[in-house]
Amino acid sequence: MDKDQKSSLLPTKTTRRFAMSPKKLPNLKKLPLDIFSGSITKADFLNEMPNLEKIDINGHLNGLDFRSAASPKLTLFHMVNATAKKLVQYLQKSPNLSVLNIHECVLIGDSEHPARFQNLKELVLSKCKLPPNVLMALCCQNPQLEQLQLRFLSTLTDEMFLKICKELPRLRFLALVSCDLLTDAVGGYIIQHCGSLEKLKISGFTLSEGALAELRERHVRMKRWFWPYPFDPVGGFAQAER
């Protein structure tokens, strides 16, 4: 590993202490961060790393407050097991964001913020608790999205999914996993509005035989799982699987 590579990645042991005693790290580009806290933690420490491109946060947090943080060069954001305040507002300050993956998180305080990200190509929302308007904004205000995974979203309805399909003409990869309110009607929505779709993964419900046949005629590659559903890697996974 050369000097530049070493300076771009913060050691794991350091990340666990970093939020408590931030230091200026102008060359850091990748941040794997484990935070375990019973109190609200401010994410202002991210301001000390202005060249961050990739963030991977894993924690058990009562709250991570992003309102005063900014990462202007961020391209990939991955967060697991956290309650995040003003996350969308923070990400608005990252014009190059292309991959957003949020798993088992609660998002609060973002209902009034737009969720437009001009370079976002891949979005994963899994087991998240977020207001329906924030869910719809993330999906529908980014028509350039090419890869979308919606997993274990208990509030996602057929009507909401129809609107999502209408707003994503460039969608190439779609995964729908155990969204309990969805029915086989989604097959018709996909056929009618997702003309660029190349790959479809579903679990937790089935599509009609007619919808399956038409998707096959369009050469859409399909996979159906029951349980457990394998978790897809994030960050260009669709290209890697081809």
XYZ file of C-alpha atoms in Angstrom:
242
model
C 0.000 0.000 0.000
C 1.516 3.361 -0.991
C 1.597 6.521 1.102
C -1.474 8.062 -0.537
C -3.546 4.936 0.073
C -2.514 4.844 3.732
C -3.452 8.484 4.239
C -6.857 7.991 2.635
C -8.137 5.392 5.090
C -8.577 5.877 8.833
C -7.771 2.793 10.981
C -10.820 1.195 12.594
C -9.577 1.684 16.164
C -9.113 5.367 15.455
C -12.620 5.792 14.043
C -14.190 4.561 17.267
C -12.594 7.424 19.190
C -12.699 10.052 16.485
C -16.094 11.610 17.237
C -14.960 12.337 20.791
C -11.648 14.019 19.852
C -11.699 15.146 16.202
C -8.500 16.123 14.427
C -7.911 17.834 11.135
C -7.458 15.133 8.469
C -7.367 16.954 5.119
C -6.152 13.931 3.117
C -8.665 11.388 4.374
C -10.888 10.005 1.592
C -12.482 6.911 3.165
C -14.017 6.750 6.636
C -15.200 3.441 8.149
C -16.770 4.594 11.413
C -18.191 2.560 14.310
C -20.084 4.624 16.891
C -21.816 3.233 19.951
C -23.468 5.933 22.003
C -26.503 6.333 24.220
C -26.632 10.081 23.664
C -26.988 12.340 20.648
C -23.687 12.686 18.788
C -22.988 15.651 16.553
C -21.503 14.807 13.168
C -19.569 18.082 13.048
C -16.326 16.069 13.157
C -16.900 15.367 9.448
C -16.015 19.004 8.781
C -12.423 18.164 9.730
C -12.203 15.843 6.700
C -13.063 18.068 3.714
C -11.860 15.567 1.092
C -13.941 12.601 2.236
C -15.338 10.611 -0.681
C -16.731 7.513 1.053
C -18.355 7.146 4.475
C -19.430 3.874 6.084
C -21.125 4.426 9.463
C -22.083 1.474 11.624
C -23.447 2.100 15.070
C -26.081 1.788 17.729
C -27.017 5.397 18.232
C -29.801 7.308 19.899
C -29.012 10.087 17.481
C -26.437 11.355 15.012
C -27.041 15.025 14.236
C -25.851 16.038 10.767
C -27.280 19.559 10.658
C -23.911 21.378 10.898
C -21.831 18.863 8.942
C -20.701 18.997 5.318
C -18.777 16.643 3.024
C -18.528 18.464 -0.316
C -16.593 15.706 -2.131
C -18.670 12.761 -0.925
C -19.602 10.156 -3.554
C -20.755 7.194 -1.411
C -22.657 7.204 1.898
C -23.518 3.999 3.768
C -25.145 3.978 7.216
C -26.417 1.099 9.371
C -28.243 1.076 12.723
C -28.563 4.753 13.550
C -31.103 7.457 14.206
C -30.069 10.319 11.947
C -31.185 13.907 12.265
C -31.058 16.181 9.213
C -29.299 13.549 7.093
C -30.897 14.685 3.829
C -29.946 18.283 4.602
C -26.328 17.161 5.102
C -26.262 15.132 1.886
C -27.558 18.133 -0.074
C -24.101 19.612 0.468
C -22.527 16.712 -1.469
C -23.135 17.442 -5.176
C -21.140 14.391 -6.328
C -23.083 11.835 -4.275
C -23.726 8.807 -6.499
C -24.465 5.961 -4.035
C -26.746 6.195 -0.980
C -27.339 3.108 1.177
C -29.347 3.381 4.407
C -30.091 0.221 6.413
C -32.052 -0.119 9.663
C -32.058 3.622 10.291
C -34.551 6.186 11.516
C -34.515 9.517 9.678
C -35.894 12.554 11.480
C -36.055 16.264 10.772
C -35.887 16.100 6.975
C -39.534 16.445 5.970
C -39.091 20.050 4.853
C -35.926 19.481 2.815
C -35.799 18.588 -0.890
C -34.052 15.321 -1.722
C -32.612 16.113 -5.147
C -29.139 14.764 -5.861
C -28.106 15.480 -9.431
C -25.542 12.647 -9.624
C -27.268 9.963 -7.542
C -27.322 6.707 -9.507
C -27.858 4.068 -6.806
C -30.280 4.159 -3.853
C -30.836 1.474 -1.208
C -33.462 1.894 1.522
C -33.695 -1.125 3.814
C -35.658 -1.544 7.068
C -35.785 2.221 7.448
C -38.259 4.301 9.388
C -38.798 7.510 7.516
C -41.791 9.713 6.714
C -43.575 8.675 3.492
C -42.900 12.082 1.942
C -39.148 11.650 2.527
C -39.261 8.148 1.020
C -41.060 9.467 -2.037
C -38.773 12.473 -2.370
C -35.654 10.286 -2.342
C -37.097 8.017 -5.026
C -39.004 10.478 -7.199
C -36.852 13.611 -7.205
C -33.896 11.806 -8.763
C -34.956 10.708 -12.270
C -31.353 9.795 -13.170
C -31.447 6.808 -10.754
C -30.318 3.571 -12.414
C -30.315 1.162 -9.471
C -32.949 1.005 -6.731
C -33.403 -1.391 -3.829
C -36.459 -1.089 -1.567
C -36.358 -3.581 1.311
C -38.655 -4.183 4.258
C -40.452 -0.844 3.911
C -43.743 -1.314 5.732
C -45.343 1.907 4.445
C -44.666 1.426 0.710
C -47.974 0.960 -1.141
C -48.866 0.095 -4.735
C -49.895 3.709 -5.328
C -46.552 5.007 -4.069
C -44.643 2.469 -6.142
C -46.563 3.464 -9.280
C -45.464 7.061 -8.823
C -41.866 5.914 -8.316
C -41.975 3.939 -11.580
C -43.287 6.950 -13.477
C -40.413 9.118 -12.262
C -37.502 6.743 -12.996
C -37.201 6.283 -16.782
C -33.516 5.270 -16.578
C -33.944 2.516 -13.989
C -31.913 -0.576 -14.974
C -31.869 -2.606 -11.747
C -34.737 -2.980 -9.256
C -34.958 -5.057 -6.068
C -38.230 -5.264 -4.108
C -37.903 -7.244 -0.887
C -40.652 -7.924 1.665
C -42.534 -4.640 1.330
C -45.722 -6.043 2.840
C -48.250 -3.678 1.239
C -47.149 -4.341 -2.345
C -49.279 -6.644 -4.513
C -48.853 -8.295 -7.908
C -50.132 -5.052 -9.445
C -46.555 -3.776 -9.378
C -45.766 -6.038 -12.335
C -48.007 -3.963 -14.572
C -46.439 -0.734 -13.336
C -42.953 -2.033 -14.095
C -43.978 -3.135 -17.601
C -45.689 0.153 -18.398
C -43.161 2.613 -17.003
C -39.738 0.938 -16.592
C -38.717 0.528 -20.205
C -34.980 0.589 -19.440
C -35.119 -2.181 -16.818
C -32.554 -4.955 -17.310
C -32.659 -6.831 -14.016
C -35.405 -7.443 -11.417
C -35.181 -9.161 -8.030
C -38.266 -9.770 -5.906
C -38.956 -11.464 -2.597
C -41.994 -11.621 -0.345
C -44.629 -11.550 -3.109
C -45.142 -12.811 -6.642
C -45.989 -11.288 -9.997
C -48.721 -12.574 -12.271
C -47.782 -15.122 -14.941
C -48.705 -12.597 -17.611
C -46.365 -9.982 -16.153
C -43.555 -12.514 -15.822
C -44.004 -13.621 -19.430
C -43.921 -10.067 -20.769
C -40.820 -9.211 -18.749
C -39.102 -12.293 -20.140
C -40.007 -11.196 -23.664
C -38.260 -7.922 -22.924
C -35.197 -9.903 -21.837
C -35.398 -8.611 -18.273
C -33.374 -10.944 -16.077
C -35.380 -11.960 -13.016
C -34.657 -13.678 -9.736
C -37.161 -14.611 -7.057
C -36.251 -15.504 -3.499
C -38.209 -16.591 -0.531
C -36.223 -16.543 2.733
C -33.503 -15.706 3.496
C -32.932 -13.074 0.823
C -29.236 -12.511 -0.006
C -28.093 -8.944 0.488
C -26.754 -7.365 -2.677
C -23.429 -5.545 -2.503
C -23.662 -1.796 -2.966
C -21.710 0.479 -5.270
C -21.883 -0.645 -8.885
C -23.080 -4.181 -8.071
C -25.277 -4.429 -11.160
C -22.332 -3.951 -13.492
C -20.197 -6.415 -11.526
C -22.808 -9.166 -11.836
C -23.041 -8.929 -15.623
